Short mmCIF file of C-alpha atoms and ligand atoms in Angstrom, two decimals:
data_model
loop_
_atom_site.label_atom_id
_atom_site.label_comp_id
_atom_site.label_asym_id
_atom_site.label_seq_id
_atom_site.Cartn_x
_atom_site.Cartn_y
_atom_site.Cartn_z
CA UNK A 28 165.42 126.53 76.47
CA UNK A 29 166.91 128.17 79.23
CA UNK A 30 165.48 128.68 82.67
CA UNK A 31 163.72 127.13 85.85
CA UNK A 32 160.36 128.94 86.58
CA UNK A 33 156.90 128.86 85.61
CA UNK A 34 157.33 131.08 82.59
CA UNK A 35 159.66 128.69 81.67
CA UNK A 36 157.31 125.94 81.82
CA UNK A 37 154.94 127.85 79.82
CA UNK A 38 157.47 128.44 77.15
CA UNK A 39 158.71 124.66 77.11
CA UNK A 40 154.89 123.75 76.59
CA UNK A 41 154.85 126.19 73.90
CA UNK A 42 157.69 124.66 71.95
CA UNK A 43 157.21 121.15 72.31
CA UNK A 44 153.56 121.94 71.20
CA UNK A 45 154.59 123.27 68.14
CA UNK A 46 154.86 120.34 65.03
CA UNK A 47 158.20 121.84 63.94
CA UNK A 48 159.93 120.92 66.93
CA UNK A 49 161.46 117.51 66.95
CA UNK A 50 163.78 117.95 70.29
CA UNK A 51 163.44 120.03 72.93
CA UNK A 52 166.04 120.70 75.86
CA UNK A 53 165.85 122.76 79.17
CA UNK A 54 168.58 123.50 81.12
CA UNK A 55 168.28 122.84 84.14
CA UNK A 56 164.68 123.24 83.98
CA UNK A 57 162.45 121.85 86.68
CA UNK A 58 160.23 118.45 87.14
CA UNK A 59 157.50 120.53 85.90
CA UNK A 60 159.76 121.44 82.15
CA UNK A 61 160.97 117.47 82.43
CA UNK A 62 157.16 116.44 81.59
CA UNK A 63 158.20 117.85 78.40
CA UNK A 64 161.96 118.30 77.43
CA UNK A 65 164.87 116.22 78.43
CA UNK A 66 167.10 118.14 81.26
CA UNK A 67 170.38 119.35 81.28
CA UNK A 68 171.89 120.62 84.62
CA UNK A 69 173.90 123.05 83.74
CA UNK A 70 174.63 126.34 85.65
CA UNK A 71 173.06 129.44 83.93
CA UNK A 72 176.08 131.22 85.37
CA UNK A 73 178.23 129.42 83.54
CA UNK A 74 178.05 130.91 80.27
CA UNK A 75 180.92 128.55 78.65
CA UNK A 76 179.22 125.56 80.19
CA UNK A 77 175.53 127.00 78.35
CA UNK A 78 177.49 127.26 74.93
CA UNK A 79 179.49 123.66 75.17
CA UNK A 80 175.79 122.22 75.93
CA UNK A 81 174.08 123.71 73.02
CA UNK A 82 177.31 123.10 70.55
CA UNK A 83 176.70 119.28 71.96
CA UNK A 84 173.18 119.07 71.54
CA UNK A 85 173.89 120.82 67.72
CA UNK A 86 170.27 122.74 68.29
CA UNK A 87 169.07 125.25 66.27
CA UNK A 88 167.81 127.66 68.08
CA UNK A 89 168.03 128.67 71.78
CA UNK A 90 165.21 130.34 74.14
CA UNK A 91 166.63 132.29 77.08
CA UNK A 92 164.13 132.56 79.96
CA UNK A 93 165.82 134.29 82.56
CA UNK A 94 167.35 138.56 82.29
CA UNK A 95 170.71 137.69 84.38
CA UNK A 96 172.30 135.11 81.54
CA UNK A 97 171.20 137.99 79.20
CA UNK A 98 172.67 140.76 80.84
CA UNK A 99 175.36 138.41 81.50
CA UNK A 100 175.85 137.92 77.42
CA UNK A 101 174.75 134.41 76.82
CA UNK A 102 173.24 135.58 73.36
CA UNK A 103 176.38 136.85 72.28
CA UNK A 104 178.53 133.66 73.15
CA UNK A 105 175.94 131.51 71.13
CA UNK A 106 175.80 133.79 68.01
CA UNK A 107 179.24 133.98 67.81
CA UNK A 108 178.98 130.01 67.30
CA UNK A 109 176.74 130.24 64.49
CA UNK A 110 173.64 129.71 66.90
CA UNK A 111 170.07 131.42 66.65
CA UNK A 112 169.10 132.53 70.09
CA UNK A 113 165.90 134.19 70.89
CA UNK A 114 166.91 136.87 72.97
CA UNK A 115 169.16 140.00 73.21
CA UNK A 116 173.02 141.05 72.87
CA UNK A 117 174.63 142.35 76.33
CA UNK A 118 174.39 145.33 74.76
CA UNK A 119 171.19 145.40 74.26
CA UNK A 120 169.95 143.81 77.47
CA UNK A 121 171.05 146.98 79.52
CA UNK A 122 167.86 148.13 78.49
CA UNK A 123 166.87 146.19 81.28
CA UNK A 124 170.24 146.02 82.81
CA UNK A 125 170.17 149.38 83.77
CA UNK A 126 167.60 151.52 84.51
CA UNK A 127 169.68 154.59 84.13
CA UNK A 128 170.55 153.33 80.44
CA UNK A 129 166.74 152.49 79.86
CA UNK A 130 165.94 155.85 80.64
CA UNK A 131 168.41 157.42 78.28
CA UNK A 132 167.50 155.50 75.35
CA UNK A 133 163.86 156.66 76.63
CA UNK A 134 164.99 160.48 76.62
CA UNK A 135 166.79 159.65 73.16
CA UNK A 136 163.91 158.19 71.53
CA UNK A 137 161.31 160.29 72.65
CA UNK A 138 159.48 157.80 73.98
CA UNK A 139 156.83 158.97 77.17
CA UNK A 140 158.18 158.26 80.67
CA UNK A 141 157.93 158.83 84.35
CA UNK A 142 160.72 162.02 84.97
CA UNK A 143 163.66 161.11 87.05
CA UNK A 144 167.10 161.70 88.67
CA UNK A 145 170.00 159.29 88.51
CA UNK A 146 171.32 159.58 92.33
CA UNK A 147 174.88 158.01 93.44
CA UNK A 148 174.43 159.71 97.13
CA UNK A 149 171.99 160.32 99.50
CA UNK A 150 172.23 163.96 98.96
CA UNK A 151 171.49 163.73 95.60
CA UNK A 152 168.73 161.33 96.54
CA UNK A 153 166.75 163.15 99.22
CA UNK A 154 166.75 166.04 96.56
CA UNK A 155 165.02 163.71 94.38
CA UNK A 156 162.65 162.95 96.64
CA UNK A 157 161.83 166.32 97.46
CA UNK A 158 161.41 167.28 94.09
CA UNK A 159 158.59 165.03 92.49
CA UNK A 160 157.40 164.76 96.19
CA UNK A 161 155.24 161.40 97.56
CA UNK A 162 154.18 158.97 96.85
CA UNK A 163 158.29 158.36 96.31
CA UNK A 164 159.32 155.60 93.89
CA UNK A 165 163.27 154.44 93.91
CA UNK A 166 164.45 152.22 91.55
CA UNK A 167 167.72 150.21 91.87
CA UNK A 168 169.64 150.73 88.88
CA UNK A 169 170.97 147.44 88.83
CA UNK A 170 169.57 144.46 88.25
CA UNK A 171 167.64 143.09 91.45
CA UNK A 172 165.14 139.89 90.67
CA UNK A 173 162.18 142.04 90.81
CA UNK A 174 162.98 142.97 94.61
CA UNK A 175 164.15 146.46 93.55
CA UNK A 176 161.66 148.82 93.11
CA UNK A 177 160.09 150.28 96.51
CA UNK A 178 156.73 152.64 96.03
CA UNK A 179 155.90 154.32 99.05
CA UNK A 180 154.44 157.25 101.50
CA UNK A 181 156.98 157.28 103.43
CA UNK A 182 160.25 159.24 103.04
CA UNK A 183 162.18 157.66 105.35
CA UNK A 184 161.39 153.90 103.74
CA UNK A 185 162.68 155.60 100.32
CA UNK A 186 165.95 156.75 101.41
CA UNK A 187 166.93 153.77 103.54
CA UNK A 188 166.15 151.59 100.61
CA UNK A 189 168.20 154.06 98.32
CA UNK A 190 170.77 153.58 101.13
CA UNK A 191 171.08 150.00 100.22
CA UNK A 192 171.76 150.25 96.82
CA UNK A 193 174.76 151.82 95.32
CA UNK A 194 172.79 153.80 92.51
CA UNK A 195 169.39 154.69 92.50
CA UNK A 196 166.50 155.85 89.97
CA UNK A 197 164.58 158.32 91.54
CA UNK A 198 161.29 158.88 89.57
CA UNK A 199 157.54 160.80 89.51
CA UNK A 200 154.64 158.45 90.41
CA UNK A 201 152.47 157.44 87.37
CA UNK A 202 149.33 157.07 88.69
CA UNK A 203 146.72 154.36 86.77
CA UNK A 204 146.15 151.02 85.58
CA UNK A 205 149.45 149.18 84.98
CA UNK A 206 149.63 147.00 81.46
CA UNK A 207 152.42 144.75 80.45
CA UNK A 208 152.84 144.40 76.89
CA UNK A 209 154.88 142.17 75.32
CA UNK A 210 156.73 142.56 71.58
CA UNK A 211 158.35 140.02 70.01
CA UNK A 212 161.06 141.73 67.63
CA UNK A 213 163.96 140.99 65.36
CA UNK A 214 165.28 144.28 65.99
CA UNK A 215 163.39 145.42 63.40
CA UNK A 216 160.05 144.25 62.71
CA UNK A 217 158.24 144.01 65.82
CA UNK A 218 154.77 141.78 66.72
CA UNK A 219 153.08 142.88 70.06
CA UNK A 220 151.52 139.51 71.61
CA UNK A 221 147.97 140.56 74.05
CA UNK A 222 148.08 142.87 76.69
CA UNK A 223 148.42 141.45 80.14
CA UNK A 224 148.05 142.66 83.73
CA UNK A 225 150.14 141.29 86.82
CA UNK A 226 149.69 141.49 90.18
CA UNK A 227 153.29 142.94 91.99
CA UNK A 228 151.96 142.28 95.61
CA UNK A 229 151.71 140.00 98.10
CA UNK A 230 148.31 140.56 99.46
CA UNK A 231 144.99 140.95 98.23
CA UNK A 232 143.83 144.32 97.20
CA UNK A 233 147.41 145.35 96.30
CA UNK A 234 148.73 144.95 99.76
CA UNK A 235 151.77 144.26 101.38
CA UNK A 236 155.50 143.78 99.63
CA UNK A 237 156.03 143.64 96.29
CA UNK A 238 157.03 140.01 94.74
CA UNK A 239 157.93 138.65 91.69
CA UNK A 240 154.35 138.20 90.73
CA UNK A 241 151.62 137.03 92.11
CA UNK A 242 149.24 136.08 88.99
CA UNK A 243 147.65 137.76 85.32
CA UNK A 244 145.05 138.00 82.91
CA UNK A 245 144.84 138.10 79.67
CA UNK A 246 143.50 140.35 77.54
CA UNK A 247 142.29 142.68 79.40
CA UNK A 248 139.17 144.00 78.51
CA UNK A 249 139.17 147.42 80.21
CA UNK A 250 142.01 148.57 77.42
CA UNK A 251 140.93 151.50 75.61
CA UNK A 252 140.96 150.83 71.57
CA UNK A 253 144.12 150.90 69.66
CA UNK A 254 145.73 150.75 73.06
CA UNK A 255 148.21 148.27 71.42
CA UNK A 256 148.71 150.46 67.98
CA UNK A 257 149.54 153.45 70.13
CA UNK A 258 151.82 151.96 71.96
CA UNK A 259 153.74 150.58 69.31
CA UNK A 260 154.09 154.19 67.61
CA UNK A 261 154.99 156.03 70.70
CA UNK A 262 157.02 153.77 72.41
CA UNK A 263 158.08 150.69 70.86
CA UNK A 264 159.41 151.12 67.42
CA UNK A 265 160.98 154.59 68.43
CA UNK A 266 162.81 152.32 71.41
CA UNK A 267 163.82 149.49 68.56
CA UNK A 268 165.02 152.46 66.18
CA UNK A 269 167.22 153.80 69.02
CA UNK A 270 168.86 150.59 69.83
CA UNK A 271 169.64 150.29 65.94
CA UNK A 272 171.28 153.84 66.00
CA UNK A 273 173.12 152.80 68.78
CA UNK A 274 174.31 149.77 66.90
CA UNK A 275 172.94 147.50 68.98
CA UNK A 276 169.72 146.33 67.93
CA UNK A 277 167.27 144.49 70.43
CA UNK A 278 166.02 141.16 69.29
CA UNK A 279 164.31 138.82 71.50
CA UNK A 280 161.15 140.31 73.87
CA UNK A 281 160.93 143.76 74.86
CA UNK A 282 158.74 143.51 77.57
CA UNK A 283 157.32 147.53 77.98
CA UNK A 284 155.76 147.62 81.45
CA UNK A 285 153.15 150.78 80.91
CA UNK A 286 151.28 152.62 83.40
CA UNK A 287 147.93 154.05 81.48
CA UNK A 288 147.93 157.85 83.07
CA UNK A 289 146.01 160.99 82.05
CA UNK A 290 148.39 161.68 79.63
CA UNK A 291 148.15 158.50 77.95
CA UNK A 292 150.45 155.54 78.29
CA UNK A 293 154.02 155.89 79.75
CA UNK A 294 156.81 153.47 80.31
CA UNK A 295 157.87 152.27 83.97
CA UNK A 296 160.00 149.77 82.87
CA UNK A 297 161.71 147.29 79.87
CA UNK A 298 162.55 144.03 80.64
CA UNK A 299 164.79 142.21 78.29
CA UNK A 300 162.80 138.88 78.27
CA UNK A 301 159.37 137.27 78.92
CA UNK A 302 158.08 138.27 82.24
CA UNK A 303 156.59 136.35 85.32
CA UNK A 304 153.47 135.16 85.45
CA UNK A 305 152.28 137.05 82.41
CA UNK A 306 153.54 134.78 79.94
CA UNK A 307 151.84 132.13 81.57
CA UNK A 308 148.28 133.53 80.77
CA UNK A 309 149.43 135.41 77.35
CA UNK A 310 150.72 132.03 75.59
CA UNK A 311 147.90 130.24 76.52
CA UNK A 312 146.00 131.77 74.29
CA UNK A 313 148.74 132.09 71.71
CA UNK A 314 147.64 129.98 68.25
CA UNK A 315 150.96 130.40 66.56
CA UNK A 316 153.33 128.14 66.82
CA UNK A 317 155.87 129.13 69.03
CA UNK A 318 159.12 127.80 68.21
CA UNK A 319 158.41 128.84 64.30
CA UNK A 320 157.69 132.59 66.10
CA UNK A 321 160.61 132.82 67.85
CA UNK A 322 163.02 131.35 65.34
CA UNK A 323 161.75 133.90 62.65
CA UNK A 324 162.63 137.13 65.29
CA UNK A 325 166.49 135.11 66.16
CA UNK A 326 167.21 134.73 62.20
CA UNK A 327 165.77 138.54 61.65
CA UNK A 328 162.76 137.30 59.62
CA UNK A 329 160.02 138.62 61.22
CA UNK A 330 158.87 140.63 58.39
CA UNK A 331 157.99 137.23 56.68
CA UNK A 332 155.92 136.13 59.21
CA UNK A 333 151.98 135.49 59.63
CA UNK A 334 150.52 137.82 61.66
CA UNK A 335 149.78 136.20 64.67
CA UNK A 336 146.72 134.12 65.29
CA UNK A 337 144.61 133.45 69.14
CA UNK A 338 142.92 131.94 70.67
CA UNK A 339 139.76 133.18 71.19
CA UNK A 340 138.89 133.96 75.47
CA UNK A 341 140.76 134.81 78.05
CA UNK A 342 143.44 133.57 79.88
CA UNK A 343 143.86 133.78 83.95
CA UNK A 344 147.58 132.36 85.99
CA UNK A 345 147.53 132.31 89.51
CA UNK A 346 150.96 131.67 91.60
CA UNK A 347 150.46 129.52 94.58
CA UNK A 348 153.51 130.69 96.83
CA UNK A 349 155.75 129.27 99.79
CA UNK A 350 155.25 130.18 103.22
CA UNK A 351 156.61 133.25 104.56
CA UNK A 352 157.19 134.41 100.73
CA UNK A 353 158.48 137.26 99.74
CA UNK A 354 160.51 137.75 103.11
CA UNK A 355 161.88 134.47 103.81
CA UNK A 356 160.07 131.47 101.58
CA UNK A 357 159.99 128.49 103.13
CA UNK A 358 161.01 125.31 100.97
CA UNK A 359 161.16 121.86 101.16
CA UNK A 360 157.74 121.15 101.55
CA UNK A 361 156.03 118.52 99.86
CA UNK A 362 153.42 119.57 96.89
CA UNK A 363 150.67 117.18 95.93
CA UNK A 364 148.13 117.52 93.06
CA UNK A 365 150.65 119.68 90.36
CA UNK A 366 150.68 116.84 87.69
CA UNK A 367 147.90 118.53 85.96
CA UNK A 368 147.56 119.83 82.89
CA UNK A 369 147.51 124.01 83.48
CA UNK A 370 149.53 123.60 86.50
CA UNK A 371 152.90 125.13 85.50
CA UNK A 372 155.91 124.47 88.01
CA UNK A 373 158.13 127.69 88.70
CA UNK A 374 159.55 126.32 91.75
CA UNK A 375 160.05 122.56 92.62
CA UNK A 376 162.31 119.78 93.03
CA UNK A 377 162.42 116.39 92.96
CA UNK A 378 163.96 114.88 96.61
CA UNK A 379 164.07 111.22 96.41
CA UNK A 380 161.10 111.11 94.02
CA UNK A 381 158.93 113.41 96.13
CA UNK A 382 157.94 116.76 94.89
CA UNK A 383 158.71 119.43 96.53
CA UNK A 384 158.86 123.43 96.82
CA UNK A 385 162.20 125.01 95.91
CA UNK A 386 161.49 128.45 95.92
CA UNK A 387 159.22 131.54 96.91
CA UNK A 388 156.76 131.28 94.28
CA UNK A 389 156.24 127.18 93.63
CA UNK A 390 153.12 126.63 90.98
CA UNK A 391 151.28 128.96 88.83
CA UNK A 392 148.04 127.71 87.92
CA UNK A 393 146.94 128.71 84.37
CA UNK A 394 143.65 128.40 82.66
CA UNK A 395 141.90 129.58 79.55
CA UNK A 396 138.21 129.96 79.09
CA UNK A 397 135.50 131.38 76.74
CA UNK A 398 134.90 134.67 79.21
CA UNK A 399 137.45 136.06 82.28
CA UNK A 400 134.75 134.55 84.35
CA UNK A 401 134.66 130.92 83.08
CA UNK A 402 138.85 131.28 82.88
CA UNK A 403 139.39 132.84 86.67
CA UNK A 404 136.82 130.05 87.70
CA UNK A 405 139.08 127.30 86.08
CA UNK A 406 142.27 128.66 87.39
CA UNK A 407 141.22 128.71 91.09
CA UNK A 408 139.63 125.06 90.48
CA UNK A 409 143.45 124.62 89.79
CA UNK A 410 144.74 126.05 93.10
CA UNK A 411 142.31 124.30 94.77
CA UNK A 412 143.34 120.81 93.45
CA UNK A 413 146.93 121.31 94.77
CA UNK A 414 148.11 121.14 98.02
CA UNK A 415 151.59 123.11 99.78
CA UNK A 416 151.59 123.22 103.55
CA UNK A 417 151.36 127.12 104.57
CA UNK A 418 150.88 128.12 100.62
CA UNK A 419 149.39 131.46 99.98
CA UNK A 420 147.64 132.99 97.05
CA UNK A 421 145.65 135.68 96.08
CA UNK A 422 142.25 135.36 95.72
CA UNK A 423 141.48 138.17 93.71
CA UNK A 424 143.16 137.62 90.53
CA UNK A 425 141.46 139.44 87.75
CA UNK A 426 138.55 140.23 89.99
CA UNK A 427 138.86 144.22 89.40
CA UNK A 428 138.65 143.53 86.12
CA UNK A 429 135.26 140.92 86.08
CA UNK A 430 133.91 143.84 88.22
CA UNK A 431 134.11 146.36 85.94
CA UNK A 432 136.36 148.50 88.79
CA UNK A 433 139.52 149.36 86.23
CA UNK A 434 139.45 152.48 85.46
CA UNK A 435 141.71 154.38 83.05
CA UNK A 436 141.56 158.25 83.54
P1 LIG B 1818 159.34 147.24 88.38
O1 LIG B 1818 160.24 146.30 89.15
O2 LIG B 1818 160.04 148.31 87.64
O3 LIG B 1818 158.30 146.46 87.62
O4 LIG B 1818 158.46 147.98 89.46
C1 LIG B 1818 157.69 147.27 90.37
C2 LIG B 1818 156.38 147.94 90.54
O5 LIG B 1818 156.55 149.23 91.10
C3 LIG B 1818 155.63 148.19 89.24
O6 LIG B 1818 154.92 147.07 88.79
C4 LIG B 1818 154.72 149.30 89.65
O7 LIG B 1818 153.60 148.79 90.35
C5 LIG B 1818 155.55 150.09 90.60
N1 LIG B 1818 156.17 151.25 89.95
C6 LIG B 1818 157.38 151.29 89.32
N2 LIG B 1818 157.61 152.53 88.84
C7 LIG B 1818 156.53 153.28 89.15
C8 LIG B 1818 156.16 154.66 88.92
N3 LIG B 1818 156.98 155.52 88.32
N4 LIG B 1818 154.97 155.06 89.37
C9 LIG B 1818 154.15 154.22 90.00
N5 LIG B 1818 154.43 152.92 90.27
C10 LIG B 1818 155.61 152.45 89.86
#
């Protein structure tokens, strides 16, 4: 398994969970992953370094966390070795890669989607503003570690961040409840896992700068029926079918980040892999076994698979965060109380034996219960029980939802 955050840790409890697994390896992991695989520090960047490590360890499949070793073509140095690998070609992982591509395969497929411009000037962009008018939404085309999307009022905000980027998506605001939907696919067949909901911002009540995630639920009990089904017919499979025509079928997760509008749900974005914290919450209440799930969509055998089985709930992850995150984290600080089961690490280190934060967002406490209540409940009993000098969270994780306040138009 490749990767260092909390998803990660989610996934490496996933696979060493599952009976068929008799070794598991992260690289380079964190303390957190080390409670349950054995850790190899290798560079992600260093694809040939990745390969030589999994040729070494002779596994037999390989889970890549992480977009940038994706985008980068990790998948396609291991197949070419005769190695499964859950997760897509270069080729395929523009679909994240890019935005620009993302939204041609989009306009190709059919598939409902905010409208947009392309812009490679600020001319070009400050007609794109004009034209769909506020609230203004540029998109980086490029990838940017979640930091590249700004939403807001204000024109002036939207073209100095278009400024800063050499191309830019320009698109409509979607207005409406945002879902994150997850499909695991061969390229082919494709199994949706539950719908989730993150929280982008910083601040309670969706305040403040946009992160890399702040916490999620799971399900989400607001979703309209055959939410899942519809999506899946409109969006999904046409997506898959289009990458095939292209010749460059998608296998791994296509994460399809949906905004539920008046005119029913539309895509604001793909992401090539599992995303942040939403796996958390959505494979804790996954019953399949993992590594058996995500060896059948890397050896294109989906289509003999059991349809997925769950736990039966609701899961709720809540990211405990550094000081002065998302602007400038603060790290180095010692973290006490994490050794607990639930309490996934997504950004610590070991210094001389002590534990301590290594990154913006540093825990994300996950918990399941028998209603969103009991689980939010547990969760926050979670935060509580660890301590971070200047941490922040957000305390109202899945609260909209409790309340009854999620509205779909
Ligand atoms: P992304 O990095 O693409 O996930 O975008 C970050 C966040 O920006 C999303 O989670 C949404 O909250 C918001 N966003 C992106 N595109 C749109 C859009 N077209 N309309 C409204 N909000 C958007």
């Amino acid at each position: 398994m490749l990767g260092t955050g909390g998803r990660e840790h989610a996934l490496a409890v996933g696979l060493a969970a599952d009976p068929s697994v008799t070794g598991l390896f992260a690289a380079p992991g964190n303390p957190g992953i080390g409670t349950v695989a054995t850790l190899h520090a290798v560079d992600l960047g260093d694809l040939a370094a990745v390969e030589a490590l999994a040729v070494e360890l002779s596994v037999d499949l390989v889970v890549v966390g992480p977009e940038a070793p994706l985008v980068a073509g990790v998948a396609d140095g291991l197949r070419a070795k005769g190695i499964a690998v859950f997760g897509p070609s270069k080729a395929a992982a523009r679909i994240e890669g890019s935005k620009d591509f993302a939204k041609s395969v989009m306009a190709a497929a059919g598939v409902p989607t905010a409208r947009s411009r392309t812009c490679d000037s600020a001319d070009q962009v400050a007609a794109a503003l004009d034209e769909f008018g506020a609230p203004y939404v540029v998109k980086d085309d490029g990838l940017a570690a979640g930091k590249g999307v700004v939403v807001t009022g204000d024109r002036a905000v939207a073209l100095a961040h278009a400024a800063g980027c050499a191309r830019v998506v320009v698109e409509e605001y979607l207005a409406g409840p945002e879902v994150s939907l997850f499909v695991v696919t061969d390229g082919t067949d494709a199994l949706p896992l539950v719908p989730a909901q993150d929280f982008k911002r910083i601040g309670d009540g969706d305040t403040g700068p946009n992160t890399g995630g702040m916490g999620a639920y799971a399900p989400l009990p607001w979703a309209p029926p055959g939410l899942v089904d519809d999506v899946l017919a409109t969006i999904v499979r046409p997506t898959l079918a289009e990458l095939r025509r292209r010749g460059t079928p998608f296998r791994g997760l296509l994460y399809t980040g949906l905004v539920l509008t008046v005119d029913g749900p539309k895509v604001i974005e793909f992401n090539c892999r599992f995303g942040d914290p939403e796996t958390e919450a959505v494979l804790a209440l996954l019953a399949t076994p993992l590594a058996g799930l995500l060896y059948a969509a890397a050896t294109g055998t989906l289509a003999g698979h059991p349809p997925l089985s769950w736990h039966s709930g609701s899961a709720v992850a809540v990211v405990v965060a550094s000081a002065g995150y998302p602007a400038a984290a603060r790290t180095g600080d010692p973290i006490t109380g994490a050794d607990v089961s639930g309490v996934l690490h997504a950004g610590t280190r070991l210094a001389d034996g002590v534990l301590v934060s290594a990154g913006g967002r540093v825990l994300c406490c996950t918990a399941t219960g028998p209603t969103l209540a009991d689980a939010r409940t547990a969760a926050y009993d979670l935060v509580d029980g660890v301590h971070l000098a200047g941490s922040q969270h957000r305390t109202d994780i899945a609260l909209a939802a409790l309340e009854g306040r999620v509205r779909v138009p």
